[in-house]
Amino acid sequence: MSQENQLLKQRREKAEALAALGINIFSNGFKPANRIKELLPKGEHLAAETFEDTRFTYSIAGRIMSMRKFGKAAFCHLADDSGQIQIYIKQDTVGEEQFAAFKKWDIGDIVGIEGKLFKTQTDELSVMADKLVMITKSLRPLPEKWHGLTNVETRYRQRYVDLIVTPESRAIFRKRVEIIRLIREFLGNRGFMEVETPMMQPIPGGAQAKPFMTHHNALGMDLYLRIAPELYLKRLLVGGFERVFEINRNFRNEGLSTRHNPEFTMLEFYQAYATYHDMMDITEELVSWLSQEVNETMEIDYQGTKVNLTPPWRRLTMNEALTEIGGIAPEIVKDDDEILALARSTKGVKLEPLAGPGKARTALFELLVEEKLIDPTFITSYPIEVSPLARRNEQDPTVTDRFELFITGREIANAFSELSDPIDQRQRLEQQIAEKGDDEEIHAEMDEDFVRALEYGMPAAAGQGIGIDRLIMLLTNSPSIRDVILFPHMKPETEEKSGKTAGKGQKEQGGSCKKCKG
RNA sequence: GGGUCGUUAACUCAGUUGGUAGAGUAUCUGACUUUUAAUCAGAGAGUCGCGCGUUCAAGUCGCGCACGACCCA
């Protein structure tokens, strides 16, 4: 049999000891009247070592984060959702019975406290406890107070522990929530309505990516988790909703990295009678405003790189960028044959055999330019070959009315004036299907209903997608997407790691499995 | 997919040339009624990620696997 971990055993024994005293260690009756944050300003007028002039009794609840015990007294720090405050517990005040129970309290326990405010000798506002309530006895020890939890794997796998002990982590997720709330406010104020479109789609469209597949039993059909909401949001433009947006998850069955999680949050918004120029205006307004709101500045630091988000932002066509930043002579950039030849002879450029000049320019751009775009830069005039859903430019039919936004060398947003011609759209989707080649994992299929919708007539419009996780990485100075996703995807942990106290005497694989019901 | 690094007590980390595993915090016992990384005295706590190999002997060397981090594709 497995030897139970000493620390867990001791905690259980304390829990049993409390239960033996008639104390409910998972009680549900305590209602804190105050949040800790409310108490903090109330101590401003207090002098050190005084508490005579505080007549009020406050009640708070939270988790014990630290403890300094003396014989018949103790100091603890109690943390709730709003902040932290010191609690002073002494036997003279709480009485012998409560103090005896208190001796079985541990760091990590969730407790309720009633008492009066006072200031200690060292001028720290504290609560002189007179009533102590055990709310939840914690049966596992928290990480060390000084170094905290630094193991990133544990921080991601056991985010609940990370959130308890890592204030920086709590701050990032609060900021994330705030950013998303502000985006809704921003778009709402501009007449956009938030909609919800299918996450499960019969034909996964709106992007080139490998989808997750699932199956609907009653309908007897395969469905795909969406890789983008785009084609449904455009159907709503057809339907007459002129400004729509959606903030929700997309799913892509591809690799994981510091910038990729298989499910990620995307903002897409569409505006009728607008062009991609309007999208650029609204984007620089939105992102700079978000930074001002959550960081109180537009000049931020991202992993040691200074980034200035103050509008207006630089706007370059792809060809201009290839020349000005990529260093390719303009006459080569302009010439289809020369740019193809250059791309084919440049080391590090990956180009399919049948790729045309547009793909060559895009590949060279990705290699030579992208990483150099630190301050926000809109790159416009994307080749039509790489933009199956964007509107063709009226002066130059080889490019589209599209931009991508780059900040710190990374793509943050992608937008275009939408293609509203159903005949052109059908041809481009057909070409896209033909080009997917032998990649079985990309599910490309003609979305007849989408083309039919366009045939009813979609107003001229522009739309944009912004990767919310990457935007939040930028605004919270986070190096990995896993730092801004509460529960990032991880490979399953091994039995040894997940249950060191259990699962020792595992049966060999061939043994009968009693958990599997027949 | 490739490369580099990591995995040792609950947490943070040491561990020399291969010779039966150490510290701090946390925990337990005792002292202590204003501490804040409390202090003082004592104690317990480890499948050294998993497996195979080399060896008289492996945390340490070799190979494989798992998980993670970073870089590259």
Coordinates of C-alpha atoms (C1' of nucleotides) in Angstrom, one line a residue:
Chain A
M1 CA 0.0 0.0 0.0
S2 CA 1.1 3.5 -0.6
Q3 CA 2.6 5.6 2.1
E4 CA 0.5 8.7 2.4
N5 CA 2.4 12.0 2.1
Q6 CA 3.3 13.3 5.6
L7 CA 2.0 16.8 5.0
L8 CA -1.4 15.7 3.6
K9 CA -1.7 13.3 6.5
Q10 CA -1.0 16.0 9.1
R11 CA -3.6 18.3 7.5
R12 CA -6.2 15.6 7.6
E13 CA -5.5 14.9 11.2
K14 CA -5.9 18.6 12.0
A15 CA -9.2 18.6 10.1
E16 CA -10.3 15.6 12.1
A17 CA -9.3 17.3 15.3
L18 CA -11.4 20.3 14.5
A19 CA -14.3 18.1 13.6
A20 CA -13.9 16.4 17.0
L21 CA -14.3 19.8 18.6
G22 CA -17.6 20.1 16.8
I23 CA -16.4 22.5 14.2
N24 CA -17.7 22.3 10.7
I25 CA -14.5 22.5 8.5
F26 CA -16.6 23.0 5.3
S27 CA -19.1 25.4 6.6
N28 CA -21.4 27.6 4.6
G29 CA -23.0 30.1 7.0
F30 CA -20.5 32.9 7.3
K31 CA -21.4 36.0 5.3
P32 CA -18.7 38.6 5.2
A33 CA -20.2 42.1 5.4
N34 CA -17.0 43.7 4.1
R35 CA -14.4 43.3 1.4
I36 CA -10.8 43.8 2.6
K37 CA -10.3 46.7 0.2
E38 CA -13.0 48.7 1.9
L39 CA -11.2 48.4 5.2
L40 CA -7.8 49.7 4.0
P41 CA -8.7 53.4 3.8
K42 CA -10.5 53.3 7.1
G43 CA -7.2 53.1 9.0
E44 CA -5.8 56.3 7.6
H45 CA -6.7 58.4 10.6
L46 CA -5.5 55.9 13.1
A47 CA -2.3 56.4 15.0
A48 CA 0.0 53.5 15.7
E49 CA -1.0 51.2 18.5
T50 CA -4.5 52.6 18.8
F51 CA -7.8 51.0 18.3
E52 CA -9.9 52.8 20.9
D53 CA -11.5 55.1 18.4
T54 CA -12.8 52.4 16.1
R55 CA -16.1 51.4 17.4
F56 CA -17.2 49.3 14.4
T57 CA -16.9 45.6 14.0
Y58 CA -16.1 44.4 10.5
S59 CA -16.5 41.0 9.1
I60 CA -14.2 39.6 6.3
A61 CA -13.5 36.3 4.8
G62 CA -10.6 35.0 2.8
R63 CA -7.6 32.7 2.6
I64 CA -4.8 32.7 5.2
M65 CA -1.7 33.6 3.3
S66 CA 0.9 33.8 6.1
M67 CA 1.0 33.1 9.9
R68 CA 3.3 34.2 12.7
K69 CA 2.3 32.3 15.8
F70 CA 3.3 33.0 19.3
G71 CA 2.2 31.2 22.4
K72 CA -1.1 32.8 23.0
A73 CA -1.3 35.1 20.0
A74 CA -0.7 35.2 16.3
F75 CA -0.5 37.4 13.3
C76 CA -2.0 36.2 9.9
H77 CA -2.4 37.8 6.6
L78 CA -5.9 37.2 5.1
A79 CA -6.5 37.7 1.4
D80 CA -9.8 38.0 -0.4
D81 CA -10.6 38.9 -3.9
S82 CA -10.0 42.6 -3.2
G83 CA -6.8 42.6 -1.2
Q84 CA -4.9 41.6 1.9
I85 CA -5.0 42.6 5.5
Q86 CA -3.3 41.5 8.7
I87 CA -5.3 39.8 11.4
Y88 CA -4.2 39.8 15.0
I89 CA -5.6 36.9 17.1
K90 CA -4.9 36.7 20.8
Q91 CA -6.3 34.4 23.4
D92 CA -7.4 37.3 25.7
T93 CA -9.7 38.6 22.9
V94 CA -11.1 35.5 21.3
G95 CA -11.2 33.3 24.4
E96 CA -9.7 30.0 25.1
E97 CA -12.2 27.9 23.2
Q98 CA -11.7 29.8 19.9
F99 CA -8.0 30.0 20.4
A100 CA -7.7 26.2 20.9
A101 CA -9.5 25.8 17.5
F102 CA -7.3 28.4 16.0
K103 CA -4.2 26.3 16.8
K104 CA -5.4 23.9 14.2
W105 CA -5.6 26.5 11.5
D106 CA -3.1 26.4 8.6
I107 CA -1.8 28.7 5.9
G108 CA -4.2 28.1 3.0
D109 CA -7.4 27.7 5.1
I110 CA -10.4 29.9 4.1
V111 CA -11.8 31.6 7.2
G112 CA -14.1 34.3 8.3
I113 CA -13.1 36.9 10.8
E114 CA -15.0 39.5 12.8
G115 CA -13.2 42.2 14.7
K116 CA -12.2 45.9 15.0
L117 CA -9.6 47.8 13.2
F118 CA -6.4 48.9 14.9
K119 CA -2.8 49.8 14.1
T120 CA 0.2 47.8 15.3
Q121 CA 3.4 49.2 16.7
T122 CA 4.8 49.1 13.2
D123 CA 1.9 51.1 11.9
E124 CA 0.2 48.3 9.9
L125 CA -3.6 48.4 9.8
S126 CA -4.9 45.2 11.2
V127 CA -8.0 43.5 12.4
M128 CA -8.2 42.6 16.1
A129 CA -10.2 39.4 15.7
D130 CA -12.9 38.6 18.2
K131 CA -14.8 35.9 16.2
L132 CA -13.1 33.2 14.2
V133 CA -15.0 30.9 11.7
M134 CA -13.5 28.0 9.8
I135 CA -15.1 28.1 6.3
T136 CA -12.9 25.6 4.4
K137 CA -10.1 23.6 5.8
S138 CA -7.3 23.4 3.2
L139 CA -5.9 19.8 2.9
R140 CA -2.8 20.7 0.8
P141 CA 0.1 23.0 1.6
L142 CA 0.6 26.1 -0.5
P143 CA 3.9 26.8 -2.2
E144 CA 6.6 28.6 -0.3
K145 CA 5.9 32.2 0.6
W146 CA 9.1 33.7 -0.5
H147 CA 9.8 32.2 -4.0
G148 CA 6.2 31.3 -4.7
L149 CA 5.4 29.0 -7.5
T150 CA 7.9 29.5 -10.3
N151 CA 7.6 26.1 -12.1
V152 CA 5.8 27.1 -15.3
E153 CA 4.4 23.7 -15.9
T154 CA 2.7 23.6 -12.5
R155 CA 1.5 27.2 -12.9
Y156 CA -0.2 26.2 -16.2
R157 CA -1.5 22.8 -15.0
Q158 CA -2.7 24.0 -11.6
R159 CA -3.7 27.5 -12.4
Y160 CA -5.8 27.6 -9.2
V161 CA -2.5 27.4 -7.2
D162 CA -0.8 29.9 -9.4
L163 CA -3.7 32.4 -8.9
I164 CA -3.6 31.9 -5.1
V165 CA 0.1 32.6 -4.8
T166 CA 1.1 34.7 -7.8
P167 CA -0.2 38.3 -7.7
E168 CA 1.3 39.0 -11.1
S169 CA -0.7 36.2 -12.6
R170 CA -3.9 37.4 -11.0
A171 CA -3.2 40.9 -12.4
I172 CA -2.8 39.6 -16.0
F173 CA -6.1 37.8 -15.9
R174 CA -7.9 40.8 -14.4
K175 CA -6.4 42.9 -17.2
R176 CA -7.5 40.3 -19.8
V177 CA -11.1 40.5 -18.5
E178 CA -10.9 44.3 -18.5
I179 CA -9.5 44.5 -22.1
I180 CA -12.3 42.3 -23.4
R181 CA -14.9 44.4 -21.5
L182 CA -13.4 47.5 -23.0
I183 CA -13.6 46.1 -26.5
R184 CA -17.3 45.4 -26.0
E185 CA -17.8 48.9 -24.7
F186 CA -15.8 50.5 -27.6
L187 CA -17.7 48.6 -30.3
G188 CA -21.0 49.0 -28.5
N189 CA -20.5 52.7 -28.4
R190 CA -20.0 52.7 -32.2
G191 CA -23.2 50.9 -32.9
F192 CA -21.9 47.4 -33.3
M193 CA -24.0 44.6 -32.0
E194 CA -22.5 41.5 -30.5
V195 CA -23.7 38.3 -32.0
E196 CA -23.1 34.6 -31.6
T197 CA -22.6 32.4 -34.6
P198 CA -22.0 28.6 -34.8
M199 CA -19.0 27.1 -33.1
M200 CA -19.9 23.8 -34.8
Q201 CA -20.0 24.2 -38.5
P202 CA -20.8 21.7 -41.3
I203 CA -18.2 23.4 -43.5
P204 CA -15.3 25.1 -41.7
G205 CA -14.6 28.3 -43.6
G206 CA -13.2 31.8 -43.3
A207 CA -9.6 30.7 -43.0
Q208 CA -7.0 28.2 -44.2
A209 CA -6.5 25.9 -41.2
K210 CA -6.9 22.4 -40.0
P211 CA -10.1 21.9 -38.1
F212 CA -11.1 19.7 -35.3
M213 CA -13.9 17.3 -36.3
T214 CA -16.8 16.1 -34.2
H215 CA -19.9 14.2 -34.9
H216 CA -23.6 14.9 -34.2
N217 CA -25.3 11.6 -33.4
A218 CA -28.9 12.5 -33.9
L219 CA -28.3 14.2 -37.2
G220 CA -25.8 11.5 -38.2
M221 CA -23.4 14.1 -39.5
D222 CA -19.8 15.3 -39.0
L223 CA -19.3 18.8 -37.8
Y224 CA -16.2 20.9 -37.5
L225 CA -15.3 23.3 -34.7
R226 CA -15.0 26.6 -36.4
I227 CA -11.7 27.9 -37.5
A228 CA -13.2 31.4 -38.0
P229 CA -16.7 33.0 -37.7
E230 CA -16.2 35.1 -40.8
L231 CA -18.7 33.5 -43.3
Y232 CA -21.5 33.6 -40.7
L233 CA -20.9 37.2 -39.8
K234 CA -21.1 38.1 -43.5
R235 CA -24.4 36.3 -43.8
L236 CA -25.6 38.7 -41.1
L237 CA -24.5 41.7 -43.2
V238 CA -26.7 40.1 -46.0
G239 CA -29.5 39.9 -43.4
G240 CA -29.3 43.6 -42.8
F241 CA -27.4 43.9 -39.5
E242 CA -24.9 46.6 -40.6
R243 CA -22.5 46.5 -37.7
V244 CA -21.8 43.2 -36.0
F245 CA -19.0 41.7 -33.9
E246 CA -18.2 38.5 -32.2
I247 CA -15.7 37.7 -29.5
N248 CA -15.3 34.0 -29.1
R249 CA -13.1 30.9 -29.5
N250 CA -11.7 29.6 -32.7
F251 CA -10.2 26.2 -32.9
R252 CA -7.3 25.1 -35.1
N253 CA -5.9 21.6 -35.1
E254 CA -2.3 22.6 -35.4
G255 CA 0.9 22.9 -33.4
L256 CA 1.3 24.6 -30.0
S257 CA 3.8 27.3 -29.3
T258 CA 4.3 30.4 -27.3
R259 CA 1.9 32.1 -29.8
H260 CA -0.5 29.2 -30.6
N261 CA -3.1 27.5 -28.5
P262 CA -5.5 25.1 -30.2
E263 CA -8.4 27.2 -29.0
F264 CA -7.9 30.9 -29.0
T265 CA -10.1 34.0 -28.7
M266 CA -10.8 36.0 -31.8
L267 CA -12.6 39.3 -32.2
E268 CA -14.2 39.8 -35.7
F269 CA -16.2 42.8 -36.6
Y270 CA -17.9 43.9 -39.8
Q271 CA -19.2 47.3 -40.8
A272 CA -21.4 47.9 -43.8
Y273 CA -20.5 50.8 -46.2
A274 CA -17.0 50.9 -44.7
T275 CA -13.6 50.2 -46.3
Y276 CA -10.4 48.8 -45.0
H277 CA -9.3 52.4 -44.5
D278 CA -12.0 52.8 -41.9
M279 CA -10.8 49.6 -40.3
M280 CA -7.3 51.0 -40.0
D281 CA -8.7 54.1 -38.3
I282 CA -10.9 52.2 -35.9
T283 CA -8.1 49.7 -35.1
E284 CA -5.5 52.3 -34.1
E285 CA -8.1 54.1 -32.1
L286 CA -9.2 50.9 -30.3
V287 CA -5.7 49.5 -29.5
S288 CA -4.2 52.7 -28.4
W289 CA -7.2 53.5 -26.2
L290 CA -7.1 50.0 -24.7
S291 CA -3.4 50.5 -23.8
Q292 CA -4.2 53.9 -22.3
E293 CA -7.1 52.5 -20.3
V294 CA -5.3 49.4 -18.9
N295 CA -1.7 50.6 -18.8
E296 CA -2.3 54.3 -18.5
T297 CA 0.2 54.9 -21.3
M298 CA 0.6 54.3 -25.0
E299 CA 4.3 53.8 -24.8
I300 CA 4.7 50.2 -23.5
D301 CA 7.5 47.8 -23.0
Y302 CA 7.2 44.4 -24.5
Q303 CA 9.9 41.9 -23.3
G304 CA 12.5 44.7 -23.3
T305 CA 11.4 46.3 -26.6
K306 CA 9.8 49.8 -26.4
V307 CA 6.6 50.0 -28.5
N308 CA 4.8 53.3 -29.1
L309 CA 1.1 52.8 -29.7
T310 CA 0.3 56.5 -30.2
P311 CA -1.7 57.1 -33.4
P312 CA -1.4 57.7 -36.2
W313 CA 0.4 54.4 -37.2
R314 CA 2.6 53.9 -40.2
R315 CA 0.8 52.6 -43.3
L316 CA 2.8 50.9 -46.1
T317 CA 1.8 48.8 -49.0
M318 CA 3.5 45.4 -49.1
N319 CA 5.6 46.6 -52.1
E320 CA 6.7 49.7 -50.2
A321 CA 7.6 47.6 -47.2
L322 CA 9.6 45.2 -49.4
T323 CA 11.7 48.2 -50.6
E324 CA 11.9 50.4 -47.5
I325 CA 12.3 47.7 -44.9
G326 CA 13.2 44.6 -46.9
G327 CA 15.8 46.5 -49.0
I328 CA 14.7 45.2 -52.4
A329 CA 15.0 47.6 -55.3
P330 CA 11.5 49.0 -56.4
E331 CA 12.0 47.9 -60.0
I332 CA 12.5 44.3 -58.8
V333 CA 9.6 44.4 -56.4
K334 CA 7.3 45.6 -59.3
D335 CA 8.5 43.1 -61.8
D336 CA 6.6 39.7 -61.6
D337 CA 9.4 37.7 -63.1
E338 CA 12.2 39.3 -61.2
I339 CA 10.5 39.0 -57.8
L340 CA 9.7 35.3 -58.5
A341 CA 13.3 34.7 -59.4
L342 CA 14.5 36.5 -56.3
A343 CA 12.2 34.6 -54.0
R344 CA 13.2 31.3 -55.5
S345 CA 16.9 32.1 -55.1
T346 CA 16.6 33.5 -51.5
K347 CA 17.5 31.1 -48.8
G348 CA 14.8 30.6 -46.3
V349 CA 11.9 31.3 -48.6
K350 CA 9.5 28.5 -49.0
L351 CA 7.6 28.6 -52.2
E352 CA 5.4 26.0 -53.9
P353 CA 6.3 25.1 -57.5
L354 CA 3.3 26.7 -59.0
A355 CA 3.4 29.8 -56.8
G356 CA 3.0 33.2 -58.6
P357 CA 4.5 36.6 -58.0
G358 CA 2.0 37.5 -55.3
K359 CA 3.0 34.5 -53.2
A360 CA 6.7 35.4 -53.9
R361 CA 6.2 38.9 -52.6
T362 CA 4.3 37.6 -49.6
A363 CA 7.0 35.0 -48.8
L364 CA 9.8 37.6 -49.1
F365 CA 7.8 40.0 -46.9
E366 CA 7.4 37.4 -44.2
L367 CA 11.1 36.6 -44.2
L368 CA 12.6 40.1 -44.6
V369 CA 10.1 42.5 -43.2
E370 CA 7.7 41.1 -40.6
E371 CA 10.1 40.8 -37.6
K372 CA 11.2 44.4 -38.2
L373 CA 7.8 45.9 -37.7
I374 CA 8.1 46.8 -34.0
D375 CA 5.9 49.9 -33.7
P376 CA 2.4 49.3 -35.1
T377 CA 2.4 49.2 -38.9
F378 CA -0.4 48.5 -41.3
I379 CA 0.7 46.6 -44.4
T380 CA -1.8 47.1 -47.2
S381 CA -2.3 45.9 -50.8
Y382 CA -1.9 42.1 -50.2
P383 CA -1.7 40.1 -53.3
I384 CA -4.9 38.5 -54.4
E385 CA -3.4 35.1 -54.4
V386 CA -3.1 35.1 -50.6
S387 CA -6.4 36.8 -50.0
P388 CA -9.3 34.6 -51.1
L389 CA -12.0 36.6 -49.3
A390 CA -10.8 40.1 -49.8
R391 CA -12.1 42.7 -52.3
R392 CA -10.0 43.2 -55.4
N393 CA -8.4 46.7 -55.7
E394 CA -10.1 48.7 -58.4
Q395 CA -6.9 50.3 -59.7
D396 CA -4.6 47.2 -59.5
P397 CA -6.5 43.9 -59.9
T398 CA -3.5 41.9 -58.7
V399 CA -3.8 43.1 -55.1
T400 CA -6.7 43.4 -52.6
D401 CA -8.0 46.1 -50.3
R402 CA -6.6 44.4 -47.3
F403 CA -4.2 45.1 -44.5
E404 CA -2.5 43.2 -41.8
L405 CA -1.4 45.0 -38.6
F406 CA 2.0 44.1 -37.2
I407 CA 3.3 45.1 -33.7
T408 CA 6.6 43.7 -32.2
G409 CA 7.0 41.8 -35.5
R410 CA 3.9 39.9 -35.0
E411 CA 0.6 39.8 -36.8
I412 CA -2.1 41.3 -34.6
A413 CA -4.9 42.0 -37.0
N414 CA -6.1 41.2 -40.4
A415 CA -8.8 43.2 -42.2
F416 CA -10.1 43.9 -45.6
S417 CA -12.8 45.4 -47.7
E418 CA -15.0 42.4 -48.2
L419 CA -15.6 40.7 -51.5
S420 CA -19.3 41.1 -52.3
D421 CA -19.4 39.7 -55.8
P422 CA -20.7 36.2 -55.5
I423 CA -19.3 35.1 -58.9
D424 CA -15.8 36.2 -58.0
Q425 CA -16.2 34.7 -54.6
R426 CA -17.2 31.3 -56.0
Q427 CA -14.2 31.3 -58.3
R428 CA -11.8 32.1 -55.5
L429 CA -13.3 29.5 -53.2
E430 CA -13.0 27.0 -56.0
Q431 CA -9.4 28.0 -56.5
Q432 CA -8.7 27.7 -52.8
I433 CA -10.2 24.2 -52.8
A434 CA -8.0 23.2 -55.8
E435 CA -4.9 24.6 -54.1
K436 CA -5.2 22.8 -50.9
G437 CA -3.8 19.9 -52.8
D438 CA -3.2 16.6 -51.0
D439 CA -3.5 18.0 -47.5
E440 CA -6.2 15.8 -46.2
E441 CA -6.3 17.6 -42.9
I442 CA -7.5 20.9 -44.4
H443 CA -11.1 20.5 -45.0
A444 CA -11.9 22.7 -48.0
E445 CA -15.4 22.4 -49.4
M446 CA -17.6 24.8 -51.4
D447 CA -19.9 26.6 -49.1
E448 CA -22.9 26.9 -51.4
D449 CA -25.1 28.5 -48.8
F450 CA -22.5 31.3 -48.3
V451 CA -22.4 32.0 -52.1
R452 CA -26.2 31.9 -52.2
A453 CA -26.3 34.5 -49.4
L454 CA -24.0 36.8 -51.4
E455 CA -26.2 36.3 -54.4
Y456 CA -29.0 38.0 -52.4
G457 CA -26.7 40.9 -52.1
M458 CA -24.2 41.9 -49.3
P459 CA -23.7 45.6 -48.8
A460 CA -20.2 46.9 -49.4
A461 CA -18.4 46.3 -46.1
A462 CA -15.2 46.0 -44.4
G463 CA -14.3 43.5 -41.7
Q464 CA -11.5 42.7 -39.4
G465 CA -10.2 40.0 -37.1
I466 CA -8.0 40.6 -34.1
G467 CA -6.3 37.8 -32.2
I468 CA -7.3 38.7 -28.7
D469 CA -4.8 36.5 -26.9
R470 CA -1.9 38.0 -28.8
L471 CA -3.2 41.5 -28.2
I472 CA -3.4 40.7 -24.5
M473 CA 0.1 39.3 -24.5
L474 CA 1.3 42.6 -25.9
L475 CA -0.7 44.7 -23.4
T476 CA 0.3 42.6 -20.4
N477 CA 4.0 42.1 -21.5
S478 CA 3.5 38.3 -21.5
P479 CA 6.0 36.2 -23.4
S480 CA 3.8 33.2 -23.9
I481 CA 0.2 32.8 -25.0
R482 CA -0.1 30.4 -22.0
D483 CA 0.4 33.3 -19.7
V484 CA -2.8 34.9 -20.8
I485 CA -5.0 31.8 -21.2
L486 CA -6.3 30.6 -17.8
F487 CA -6.2 26.9 -18.7
P488 CA -3.8 26.4 -21.6
H489 CA -3.8 23.0 -23.3
M490 CA -1.1 20.7 -22.0
K491 CA -0.4 17.0 -22.6
P492 CA -1.9 14.9 -19.8
E493 CA 0.3 14.7 -16.8
T494 CA 1.6 11.2 -15.9
E495 CA 0.1 9.2 -13.1
E496 CA 3.3 9.7 -11.1
K497 CA 3.0 13.5 -11.3
S498 CA -0.8 13.8 -10.8
G499 CA -1.2 11.6 -7.8
K500 CA 2.0 11.0 -6.0
T501 CA 0.0 9.8 -3.0
A502 CA -2.2 7.5 -5.0
G503 CA -1.9 5.2 -8.0
K504 CA 1.2 3.4 -6.8
G505 CA 0.1 -0.1 -7.1
Q506 CA -1.1 0.2 -10.6
K507 CA -2.3 -2.9 -12.4
E508 CA -0.4 -3.9 -15.5
Q509 CA -2.1 -2.9 -18.7
G510 CA -3.4 -6.3 -19.5
G511 CA -5.4 -6.6 -16.3
S512 CA -9.1 -6.3 -16.2
C513 CA -10.4 -2.7 -15.9
K514 CA -13.1 -2.4 -13.4
K515 CA -13.6 1.3 -14.1
C516 CA -14.7 0.5 -17.7
K517 CA -18.3 -0.2 -17.5
G518 CA -19.5 -2.8 -20.0
Chain B
rG1 C1' 9.5 17.3 -37.0
rG2 C1' 14.9 18.9 -35.4
rG3 C1' 18.3 21.0 -31.7
rU4 C1' 19.6 22.7 -26.7
rC5 C1' 18.4 22.6 -21.6
rG6 C1' 15.5 20.9 -17.5
rU7 C1' 12.8 17.1 -14.2
rU8 C1' 16.0 15.7 -6.6
rA9 C1' 11.3 16.6 0.0
rA10 C1' 4.9 20.2 -0.4
rC11 C1' 7.7 24.8 -2.6
rU12 C1' 12.6 27.1 -4.2
rC13 C1' 17.1 24.9 -5.1
rA14 C1' 22.4 22.5 -4.0
rG15 C1' 24.5 17.7 -4.8
rU16 C1' 32.4 17.5 -6.2
rU17 C1' 36.1 12.2 -9.5
rG18 C1' 30.3 7.1 -9.7
rG19 C1' 30.8 5.2 -3.1
rU20 C1' 23.7 4.4 0.8
rA21 C1' 20.9 12.2 -0.5
rG22 C1' 21.5 18.2 1.6
rA23 C1' 19.8 23.5 2.6
rG24 C1' 16.1 27.3 3.1
rU25 C1' 10.9 27.8 3.4
rA26 C1' 6.8 24.8 4.8
rU27 C1' 5.4 20.8 8.5
rC28 C1' 5.6 18.5 13.6
rU29 C1' 7.2 19.1 19.2
rG30 C1' 8.7 22.6 23.0
rA31 C1' 9.4 28.1 24.5
rC32 C1' 7.1 32.8 23.4
rU33 C1' 0.5 37.9 23.9
rU34 C1' 2.7 43.6 18.5
rU35 C1' 4.9 40.0 14.5
rU36 C1' 5.6 40.8 9.3
rA37 C1' 10.9 36.1 5.2
rA38 C1' 9.2 36.6 13.6
rU39 C1' 12.9 34.4 16.9
rC40 C1' 15.2 30.2 19.8
rA41 C1' 15.8 24.7 20.6
rG42 C1' 14.7 19.9 18.7
rA43 C1' 12.4 16.4 15.0
rG44 C1' 10.2 14.1 10.9
rA45 C1' 9.9 14.3 5.7
rG46 C1' 12.8 11.6 -0.8
rU47 C1' 10.6 5.4 -6.1
rC48 C1' 16.5 11.6 -7.2
rG49 C1' 10.4 11.8 -13.9
rC50 C1' 10.0 6.4 -16.0
rG51 C1' 12.7 2.1 -18.0
rC52 C1' 16.9 -0.5 -19.8
rG53 C1' 22.2 -0.8 -19.8
rU54 C1' 27.6 -0.2 -18.0
rU55 C1' 29.7 -1.1 -13.1
rC56 C1' 31.4 -4.4 -7.1
rA57 C1' 28.5 0.3 -6.7
rA58 C1' 24.4 5.1 -10.6
rG59 C1' 20.9 11.3 -8.5
rU60 C1' 25.8 11.3 -11.1
rC61 C1' 27.9 7.6 -17.0
rG62 C1' 25.2 5.6 -21.8
rC63 C1' 20.6 4.5 -24.5
rG64 C1' 15.3 4.8 -24.9
rC65 C1' 10.7 7.0 -23.3
rA66 C1' 7.4 10.8 -20.9
rC67 C1' 6.5 15.8 -19.6
rG68 C1' 8.1 20.9 -19.7
rA69 C1' 11.1 25.4 -21.3
rC70 C1' 13.7 27.8 -25.2
rC71 C1' 15.4 28.0 -30.3
rC72 C1' 14.7 26.4 -35.4
rA73 C1' 11.3 24.3 -39.3

